[in-house]
Short mmCIF file of C-alpha atoms and ligand atoms in Angstrom, two decimals:
data_model
loop_
_atom_site.label_atom_id
_atom_site.label_comp_id
_atom_site.label_asym_id
_atom_site.label_seq_id
_atom_site.Cartn_x
_atom_site.Cartn_y
_atom_site.Cartn_z
CA UNK A 114 0.01 0.45 -0.22
CA UNK A 115 2.84 2.18 1.37
CA UNK A 116 4.54 2.71 -2.00
CA UNK A 117 7.58 0.98 -3.15
CA UNK A 118 9.20 -1.31 -0.97
CA UNK A 119 12.23 0.43 1.29
CA UNK A 120 15.68 -1.02 -0.60
CA UNK A 121 18.92 -0.39 0.29
CA UNK A 122 21.06 1.82 -1.84
CA UNK A 123 20.34 3.01 -5.22
CA UNK A 124 18.86 0.77 -8.02
CA UNK A 125 20.51 1.93 -11.03
CA UNK A 126 17.13 3.13 -13.68
CA UNK A 127 17.99 6.21 -15.80
CA UNK A 128 15.22 8.61 -14.56
CA UNK A 129 14.32 9.44 -11.02
CA UNK A 130 10.41 10.17 -12.12
CA UNK A 131 10.23 6.90 -13.14
CA UNK A 132 11.81 5.59 -10.01
CA UNK A 133 11.72 7.46 -7.43
CA UNK A 134 15.11 5.31 -5.94
CA UNK A 135 16.75 6.29 -7.97
CA UNK A 136 19.17 8.39 -6.19
CA UNK A 137 22.50 8.82 -8.13
CA UNK A 138 25.92 7.19 -7.06
CA UNK A 139 28.03 10.37 -5.23
CA UNK A 140 27.42 11.37 -1.63
CA UNK A 141 26.25 15.25 -2.71
CA UNK A 142 23.53 13.75 -4.97
CA UNK A 143 22.47 11.24 -2.69
CA UNK A 144 22.22 13.73 -0.05
CA UNK A 145 19.90 15.81 -1.89
CA UNK A 146 17.29 13.26 -2.97
CA UNK A 147 17.49 9.87 -1.11
CA UNK A 148 14.74 8.96 1.12
CA UNK A 149 12.80 11.78 -0.72
CA UNK A 150 9.23 11.30 -2.55
CA UNK A 151 9.09 7.59 -2.44
CA UNK A 152 5.58 7.44 -1.02
CA UNK A 153 2.03 7.67 -2.72
CA UNK A 154 -0.06 6.63 0.01
CA UNK A 155 -3.00 4.86 -0.26
CA UNK A 156 -3.96 6.31 3.01
CA UNK A 157 -4.52 9.92 4.41
CA UNK A 158 -3.88 10.96 7.72
CA UNK A 159 -6.39 12.70 10.09
CA UNK A 160 -4.92 15.59 9.89
CA UNK A 161 -3.21 17.17 6.62
CA UNK A 162 0.53 16.88 6.96
CA UNK A 163 2.94 19.76 7.24
CA UNK A 164 3.78 19.77 3.69
CA UNK A 165 7.28 21.68 3.91
CA UNK A 166 8.37 21.69 0.27
CA UNK A 167 8.58 25.66 -1.45
CA UNK A 168 8.21 23.71 -4.96
CA UNK A 169 6.10 20.76 -6.13
CA UNK A 170 7.40 18.43 -8.69
CA UNK A 171 5.61 16.13 -11.24
CA UNK A 172 5.85 13.19 -13.44
CA UNK A 173 5.33 14.72 -17.01
CA UNK A 174 6.11 17.85 -17.56
CA UNK A 175 2.58 18.79 -19.05
CA UNK A 176 1.67 18.24 -15.92
CA UNK A 177 3.55 21.26 -14.19
CA UNK A 178 2.41 23.02 -17.54
CA UNK A 179 -1.45 22.43 -16.55
CA UNK A 180 -0.69 23.41 -12.81
CA UNK A 181 1.09 26.70 -13.43
CA UNK A 182 -1.61 27.36 -16.31
CA UNK A 183 -4.31 26.97 -14.01
CA UNK A 184 -5.96 24.19 -16.42
CA UNK A 185 -5.90 21.56 -13.47
CA UNK A 186 -5.78 22.15 -9.85
CA UNK A 187 -2.19 21.41 -8.44
CA UNK A 188 0.33 23.33 -6.24
CA UNK A 189 4.15 24.35 -8.38
CA UNK A 190 5.40 26.78 -6.07
CA UNK A 191 4.46 27.49 -2.54
CA UNK A 192 3.75 31.52 -2.73
CA UNK A 193 0.48 30.86 -4.36
CA UNK A 194 -0.03 27.71 -1.82
CA UNK A 195 0.39 24.59 -0.61
CA UNK A 196 -1.77 21.59 0.14
CA UNK A 197 -1.56 22.42 3.55
CA UNK A 198 -2.84 26.26 3.64
CA UNK A 199 -5.16 24.19 0.85
CA UNK A 200 -7.20 23.05 3.87
CA UNK A 201 -7.01 25.53 5.96
CA UNK A 202 -8.56 27.19 2.67
CA UNK A 203 -11.50 24.38 2.25
CA UNK A 204 -11.87 24.90 6.09
CA UNK A 205 -12.83 28.12 5.92
CA UNK A 206 -14.63 28.82 2.92
CA UNK A 207 -16.86 26.27 4.43
CA UNK A 208 -17.55 28.43 7.85
CA UNK A 209 -17.48 31.52 5.44
CA UNK A 210 -19.99 29.74 3.17
CA UNK A 211 -18.21 31.55 0.47
CA UNK A 212 -17.16 29.26 -2.75
CA UNK A 213 -13.15 29.91 -2.38
CA UNK A 214 -10.72 31.32 0.23
CA UNK A 215 -6.97 32.17 0.00
CA UNK A 216 -4.87 32.60 3.22
CA UNK A 217 -1.95 34.74 3.63
CA UNK A 218 -0.01 35.88 6.42
CA UNK A 219 -1.49 37.74 8.72
CA UNK A 220 -5.12 40.43 9.13
CA UNK A 221 -2.96 43.10 7.54
CA UNK A 222 -1.70 41.18 4.42
CA UNK A 223 -5.56 40.54 4.11
CA UNK A 224 -6.64 43.40 4.15
CA UNK A 225 -4.79 44.93 1.90
CA UNK A 226 -5.00 41.50 -0.52
CA UNK A 227 -8.62 42.57 -0.62
CA UNK A 228 -8.35 46.11 -1.25
CA UNK A 229 -6.39 45.16 -4.03
CA UNK A 230 -8.55 42.28 -5.47
CA UNK A 231 -11.83 43.34 -5.25
CA UNK A 232 -10.43 46.71 -8.24
CA UNK A 233 -9.22 49.43 -6.06
CA UNK A 234 -6.81 52.13 -7.63
CA UNK A 235 -6.34 55.32 -9.79
CA UNK A 236 -9.88 55.00 -10.74
CA UNK A 237 -11.21 52.93 -8.39
CA UNK A 238 -11.72 55.34 -4.69
CA UNK A 239 -11.52 53.38 -1.39
CA UNK A 240 -14.67 53.81 1.03
CA UNK A 241 -13.74 52.86 4.45
CA UNK A 242 -15.28 53.23 8.37
CA UNK A 243 -13.41 55.08 10.58
CA UNK A 244 -13.72 52.47 13.21
CA UNK A 245 -11.54 49.93 11.83
CA UNK A 246 -8.31 48.17 13.18
CA UNK A 247 -5.51 51.15 13.77
CA UNK A 248 -3.20 49.42 11.23
CA UNK A 249 -5.44 48.89 8.49
CA UNK A 250 -7.11 52.88 8.91
CA UNK A 251 -3.40 54.17 8.59
CA UNK A 252 -3.19 52.14 5.43
CA UNK A 253 -6.48 53.35 4.15
CA UNK A 254 -5.26 56.62 4.81
CA UNK A 255 -1.70 57.10 4.00
CA UNK A 256 -0.06 54.22 1.45
CA UNK A 257 -3.32 53.78 -0.79
CA UNK A 258 -3.72 57.75 -1.65
CA UNK A 259 0.55 57.47 -1.84
CA UNK A 260 0.20 54.67 -4.51
CA UNK A 261 -2.70 57.19 -6.24
CA UNK A 262 -5.49 56.09 -5.03
CA UNK A 263 -8.07 58.06 -3.94
CA UNK A 264 -9.23 57.07 -0.34
CA UNK A 265 -11.74 58.18 2.51
CA UNK A 266 -12.43 57.62 6.14
CA UNK A 267 -15.68 58.49 7.90
CA UNK A 268 -17.86 56.65 10.60
CA UNK A 269 -20.61 54.49 9.19
CA UNK A 270 -22.76 55.31 11.81
CA UNK A 271 -24.99 57.16 10.29
CA UNK A 272 -27.06 55.63 7.27
CA UNK A 273 -28.13 58.95 5.59
CA UNK A 274 -24.49 60.65 5.74
CA UNK A 275 -22.66 57.49 4.74
CA UNK A 276 -24.64 56.76 1.89
CA UNK A 277 -24.30 61.34 1.01
CA UNK A 278 -20.61 60.38 0.99
CA UNK A 279 -20.68 57.20 -1.28
CA UNK A 280 -22.47 59.82 -3.24
CA UNK A 281 -19.63 61.62 -3.34
CA UNK A 282 -16.77 59.48 -3.10
CA UNK A 283 -18.27 57.10 -6.05
CA UNK A 284 -16.18 54.47 -3.93
CA UNK A 285 -14.92 51.23 -6.30
CA UNK A 286 -14.64 49.60 -2.98
CA UNK A 287 -16.49 50.53 0.88
CA UNK A 288 -14.39 48.42 3.69
CA UNK A 289 -15.95 47.94 7.16
CA UNK A 290 -15.36 46.02 10.06
CA UNK A 291 -19.51 44.58 11.21
CA UNK A 292 -18.45 45.02 15.33
CA UNK A 293 -15.61 47.99 15.42
CA UNK A 294 -13.21 47.61 16.88
CA UNK A 295 -12.03 48.55 20.08
CA UNK A 296 -15.54 50.50 20.33
CA UNK A 297 -18.22 47.19 19.50
CA UNK A 298 -20.40 49.68 17.15
CA UNK A 299 -22.83 46.89 15.17
CA UNK A 300 -22.18 48.46 11.51
CA UNK A 301 -25.67 47.66 10.12
CA UNK A 302 -23.77 45.62 7.59
CA UNK A 303 -27.02 44.73 5.69
CA UNK A 304 -28.14 47.97 5.14
CA UNK A 305 -24.39 48.87 4.24
CA UNK A 306 -24.14 46.42 1.69
CA UNK A 307 -27.24 47.06 -0.17
CA UNK A 308 -26.26 50.88 -0.21
CA UNK A 309 -22.67 50.17 -1.32
CA UNK A 310 -24.05 47.84 -3.99
CA UNK A 311 -26.65 49.89 -5.16
CA UNK A 312 -23.26 52.69 -6.15
CA UNK A 313 -21.58 49.75 -7.96
CA UNK A 314 -18.79 49.44 -4.75
CA UNK A 315 -18.19 46.14 -4.14
CA UNK A 316 -18.01 45.68 -0.39
CA UNK A 317 -14.92 44.07 1.77
CA UNK A 318 -16.65 42.97 5.33
CA UNK A 319 -13.58 42.71 7.97
CA UNK A 320 -15.30 39.32 10.30
CA UNK A 321 -12.55 38.84 12.54
CA UNK A 322 -14.34 40.33 15.85
CA UNK A 323 -17.69 38.51 14.54
CA UNK A 324 -16.73 35.48 13.05
CA UNK A 325 -18.55 32.89 11.57
CA UNK A 326 -19.99 32.02 14.46
CA UNK A 327 -21.99 35.42 14.75
CA UNK A 328 -22.35 36.46 11.19
CA UNK A 329 -21.66 35.34 7.33
CA UNK A 330 -21.18 38.54 5.17
CA UNK A 331 -21.13 36.51 1.98
CA UNK A 332 -24.91 35.79 3.16
CA UNK A 333 -25.36 39.23 3.00
CA UNK A 334 -24.71 40.11 -0.01
CA UNK A 335 -21.23 41.29 1.01
CA UNK A 336 -18.56 40.40 -1.94
CA UNK A 337 -15.01 40.10 -0.24
CA UNK A 338 -14.91 38.84 3.78
CA UNK A 339 -11.58 38.93 5.15
CA UNK A 340 -10.50 37.61 8.78
CA UNK A 341 -7.21 38.49 10.65
CA UNK A 342 -6.65 34.30 11.17
CA UNK A 343 -4.44 35.25 14.05
CA UNK A 344 -7.64 35.45 16.17
CA UNK A 345 -10.63 33.82 17.35
CA UNK A 346 -10.33 30.89 14.20
CA UNK A 347 -6.31 30.71 15.53
CA UNK A 348 -7.31 31.01 18.81
CA UNK A 349 -4.03 29.64 21.12
CA UNK A 350 -2.41 32.90 19.77
CA UNK A 351 0.52 30.86 18.71
CA UNK A 352 0.29 31.85 14.96
CA UNK A 353 -0.59 34.74 12.61
CA UNK A 354 -2.93 34.65 8.95
CA UNK A 355 -5.21 35.98 7.60
CA UNK A 356 -7.54 34.98 4.78
CA UNK A 357 -9.95 36.29 2.14
CA UNK A 358 -12.92 34.83 0.95
CA UNK A 359 -14.84 35.76 -2.09
CA UNK A 360 -16.76 33.80 -5.39
CA UNK A 361 -15.43 32.41 -7.89
CA UNK A 362 -15.13 35.17 -10.33
CA UNK A 363 -13.17 36.69 -7.89
CA UNK A 364 -10.50 33.76 -7.27
CA UNK A 365 -8.04 34.66 -9.94
CA UNK A 366 -7.42 38.38 -9.42
CA UNK A 367 -7.21 37.28 -5.51
CA UNK A 368 -4.62 34.37 -6.54
CA UNK A 369 -2.85 37.12 -8.32
CA UNK A 370 -2.39 39.17 -6.06
CA UNK A 371 -1.39 37.12 -3.71
CA UNK A 372 1.37 36.19 -5.65
CA UNK A 373 2.56 39.43 -6.70
CA UNK A 374 2.33 41.08 -3.41
CA UNK A 375 3.72 37.73 -1.63
CA UNK A 376 2.26 37.80 1.24
CA UNK A 377 1.67 33.27 1.08
CA UNK A 378 1.26 31.97 4.62
CA UNK A 379 3.63 28.99 5.30
CA UNK A 380 2.44 25.68 5.42
CA UNK A 381 3.55 25.68 9.03
CA UNK A 382 0.63 28.19 10.72
CA UNK A 383 -1.49 26.92 8.51
CA UNK A 384 -1.16 23.39 10.28
CA UNK A 385 -1.72 25.42 13.75
CA UNK A 386 -4.49 27.95 12.32
CA UNK A 387 -6.49 24.51 11.94
CA UNK A 388 -5.64 22.87 14.39
CA UNK A 389 -7.12 25.85 16.22
CA UNK A 390 -10.11 25.68 14.19
CA UNK A 391 -11.06 22.96 15.86
CA UNK A 392 -12.22 23.97 19.07
CA UNK A 393 -12.93 26.98 17.68
CA UNK A 394 -16.44 27.16 18.12
CA UNK A 395 -16.24 25.18 21.50
CA UNK A 396 -14.62 28.42 22.57
CA UNK A 397 -16.51 30.93 21.07
CA UNK A 398 -20.03 29.45 22.67
CA UNK A 399 -17.43 30.31 26.35
CA UNK A 400 -16.55 33.37 25.77
CA UNK A 401 -19.68 34.87 24.30
CA UNK A 402 -21.25 33.73 27.38
CA UNK A 403 -18.72 35.13 29.72
CA UNK A 404 -17.79 38.01 28.07
CA UNK A 405 -21.81 38.87 28.75
CA UNK A 406 -21.47 38.18 32.24
CA UNK A 407 -18.17 40.30 32.30
CA UNK A 408 -19.91 43.50 30.47
CA UNK A 409 -22.81 42.80 33.44
CA UNK A 410 -20.42 43.03 36.19
CA UNK A 411 -18.22 45.91 34.64
CA UNK A 412 -21.55 48.43 34.08
CA UNK A 413 -22.68 47.46 37.65
CA UNK A 414 -18.54 48.43 39.03
CA UNK A 415 -18.36 52.18 40.78
CA UNK A 416 -14.68 52.57 39.29
CA UNK A 417 -16.54 52.31 35.63
CA UNK A 418 -17.61 54.89 33.97
CA UNK A 419 -18.98 53.66 30.50
CA UNK A 420 -18.93 49.68 29.07
CA UNK A 421 -19.90 48.94 25.56
CA UNK A 422 -21.07 45.29 24.63
CA UNK A 423 -23.89 45.63 22.19
CA UNK A 424 -25.68 42.09 24.23
CA UNK A 425 -26.39 45.11 26.98
CA UNK A 426 -29.47 47.22 26.26
CA UNK A 427 -27.53 49.96 27.00
CA UNK A 428 -25.46 49.41 24.02
CA UNK A 429 -26.55 52.37 20.94
CA UNK A 430 -26.66 48.77 18.48
CA UNK A 431 -28.29 46.93 21.21
CA UNK A 432 -31.40 46.76 18.29
CA UNK A 433 -29.16 46.04 15.64
CA UNK A 434 -26.63 43.12 16.83
CA UNK A 435 -29.94 41.18 17.81
CA UNK A 436 -31.11 41.57 14.71
CA UNK A 437 -27.93 40.63 12.69
CA UNK A 438 -26.96 38.06 14.95
CA UNK A 439 -28.26 34.71 16.17
CA UNK A 440 -29.73 34.71 19.63
CA UNK A 441 -28.02 35.78 22.44
CA UNK A 442 -24.57 35.21 20.77
CA UNK A 443 -22.91 38.88 21.29
CA UNK A 444 -18.74 38.04 20.50
CA UNK A 445 -15.90 38.13 23.15
CA UNK A 446 -15.39 41.59 22.75
CA UNK A 447 -16.18 44.83 25.14
CA UNK A 448 -15.07 47.75 25.61
CA UNK A 449 -14.85 50.16 29.13
CA UNK A 450 -13.94 53.58 30.77
CA UNK A 451 -12.80 54.03 33.28
CA UNK A 452 -13.30 56.46 35.74
CA UNK A 453 -10.74 59.70 35.47
CA UNK A 454 -8.83 57.82 33.49
CA UNK A 455 -5.36 59.18 32.36
CA UNK A 456 -2.31 56.84 31.00
CA UNK A 457 -0.84 56.51 34.76
CA UNK A 458 -3.83 55.02 35.65
CA UNK A 459 -4.49 52.93 32.83
CA UNK A 460 -1.15 51.75 33.51
CA UNK A 461 -1.57 51.45 37.36
CA UNK A 462 -5.04 48.84 35.95
CA UNK A 463 -3.06 47.44 33.61
CA UNK A 464 -0.06 46.31 36.20
CA UNK A 465 -2.45 45.59 38.59
CA UNK A 466 -4.55 42.61 36.39
CA UNK A 467 -3.36 39.86 37.88
CA UNK A 468 -4.60 37.20 35.12
CA UNK A 469 -6.23 38.89 32.66
CA UNK A 470 -3.09 39.52 30.31
CA UNK A 471 -2.00 43.07 28.72
CA UNK A 472 -1.60 42.41 25.07
CA UNK A 473 -1.80 43.61 21.50
CA UNK A 474 -4.13 40.80 20.69
CA UNK A 475 -7.09 39.71 20.94
CA UNK A 476 -9.26 35.98 20.42
CA UNK A 477 -7.07 33.91 22.58
CA UNK A 478 -8.25 31.57 24.40
CA UNK A 479 -7.23 33.60 27.59
CA UNK A 480 -8.70 36.82 28.39
CA UNK A 481 -6.34 39.40 27.08
CA UNK A 482 -6.83 43.52 28.51
CA UNK A 483 -5.46 46.17 25.09
CA UNK A 484 -5.06 50.09 26.06
CA UNK A 485 -6.26 51.18 22.28
CA UNK A 486 -4.96 55.04 23.09
CA UNK A 487 -1.23 52.76 23.69
CA UNK A 488 -0.98 50.07 21.20
CA UNK A 489 -3.70 50.07 18.41
CA UNK A 490 -4.62 53.61 18.28
CA UNK A 491 -1.87 55.08 18.95
CA UNK A 492 -0.98 55.80 15.08
CA UNK A 493 -3.89 58.24 15.32
CA UNK A 494 -3.54 62.26 17.21
CA UNK A 495 -5.22 62.70 20.38
CA UNK A 496 -7.90 64.92 18.50
CA UNK A 497 -8.59 61.87 15.95
CA UNK A 498 -8.64 59.33 19.28
CA UNK A 499 -11.28 61.80 20.75
CA UNK A 500 -13.06 61.89 17.82
CA UNK A 501 -13.51 58.25 17.46
CA UNK A 502 -14.42 58.46 20.62
CA UNK A 503 -11.53 56.53 22.18
CA UNK A 504 -10.36 58.32 26.09
CA UNK A 505 -6.43 57.57 28.14
CA UNK A 506 -8.71 55.43 29.73
CA UNK A 507 -10.56 53.67 27.21
CA UNK A 508 -9.39 49.25 27.40
CA UNK A 509 -10.88 46.77 25.04
CA UNK A 510 -11.23 43.34 26.81
CA UNK A 511 -10.92 40.18 24.72
CA UNK A 512 -12.99 37.37 27.11
CA UNK A 513 -10.69 34.02 27.17
CA UNK A 514 -12.07 30.78 28.18
CA UNK A 515 -10.91 31.25 32.08
CA UNK A 516 -13.84 30.44 34.63
CA UNK A 517 -15.79 33.64 34.90
CA UNK A 518 -15.24 33.95 38.76
CA UNK A 519 -11.75 33.85 37.77
CA UNK A 520 -11.77 37.09 35.66
CA UNK A 521 -14.59 39.16 37.83
CA UNK A 522 -12.61 38.56 41.40
CA UNK A 523 -9.09 40.13 38.57
CA UNK A 524 -11.17 42.91 37.51
CA UNK A 525 -12.84 43.88 40.28
CA UNK A 526 -8.89 43.38 42.39
CA UNK A 527 -7.69 45.78 39.62
CA UNK A 528 -9.75 48.19 39.36
CA UNK A 529 -9.73 49.69 43.27
CA UNK A 530 -5.93 48.52 43.05
CA UNK A 531 -5.82 51.48 40.00
CA UNK A 532 -7.33 54.11 41.91
CA UNK A 533 -4.71 55.10 44.89
CA UNK A 534 -1.05 55.93 42.94
C1 PLP B 52 -10.05 43.71 13.72
C2 PLP B 52 -8.45 43.00 12.86
N1 PLP B 52 -8.55 43.82 11.26
C3 PLP B 52 -7.27 42.81 10.85
C4 PLP B 52 -6.07 42.87 12.48
C5 PLP B 52 -5.16 42.81 11.56
O1 PLP B 52 -4.81 41.25 12.11
P1 PLP B 52 -3.22 40.40 12.05
O2 PLP B 52 -2.05 41.35 12.89
O3 PLP B 52 -3.48 39.67 11.95
O4 PLP B 52 -1.94 41.07 10.64
C6 PLP B 52 -6.44 43.24 13.23
C7 PLP B 52 -5.59 43.36 14.22
O5 PLP B 52 -5.74 43.10 15.85
C8 PLP B 52 -7.93 43.29 13.73
O6 PLP B 52 -8.31 43.35 14.81
#
């Protein structure tokens, strides 16, 4: 079953493709080829192997030619994909309900690729939500305009205002996060997508915060859906990855961009993400439930001025969240303002946390706290931060899988501890 029998030494077949046991006579030649590419397994391993190869070989030159020219599916050079990244792509397509997905080296790379694949360019302006992740904001404000692509960043909260911006800008690409970072505003994704299409734009939704556990943007009509796979989907804080899902008609352009920009995901990272994905809904169920408890607890805490969690009736977009998300699911992200908090007090609060990690990521199985003004949104001037609603005492919390009572106790003691210098 498992390919050719293991015979020592090197048989004298002239052509290694015809007989993979042929490895030459020289020690150097043998080191290069011996042992490799013997087996044509007639079995499956339970998890997809990590194909640590930059390139793939075929029995016939014609076979490689077919792959390179995309006449048949296959692998040529791993910047364009590998069996391990394909496994992750198939899994993500299934979860998002999209026809195809391409994975790449980070969530930022995914956003970049999606914008290019959606047709942004000199004659294709971008209209992006001002509530996007900080580096996406600066990419929209800096990178694309510098390369000649007009780009406008604006609030998506007021739909009438948004529509007049669409009329004025005539965007080719509309880009937003379904739940915003860090303020957890819930964009009326269905309404924005319909509006953007009415104005001839293509829509990209970053589904990192919401995940397919809450929302499947392509089912609402979005053209492309992006993820920082580094977050909830992989979930263990051990891999940096991104993804772009879309319809088949966008596959070639997206793949061309992936190859030309060169932001491929490595097979080891793909494998880690795929493994993390297996427990994704189990983690999400617990994390969403705990986030709700944490939000209610903080809302009643005297040291907290304001809590933003879409599940709370006090949240400005609670009704939108109820309409868009499955019943009782509001995500694992929340943000809150500590009362009378400057940067020094914010640091005291972070330093006082004993379980919740003070770190610049989210979506992992452990709880994470971040001060956006000093981290994710530090690129923005204080006035720009204030205009978005981010102050020195604003914190974003990603709720993990720990026991929720432990989390509440930790938050309470840190909120008390930070009051005095
Ligand atoms: C909503 C969102 N999109 C995209 C990104 C970028 O992802 P990555 O860090 O994997 O590049 C982040 C990072 O925090 C994010 O929060």
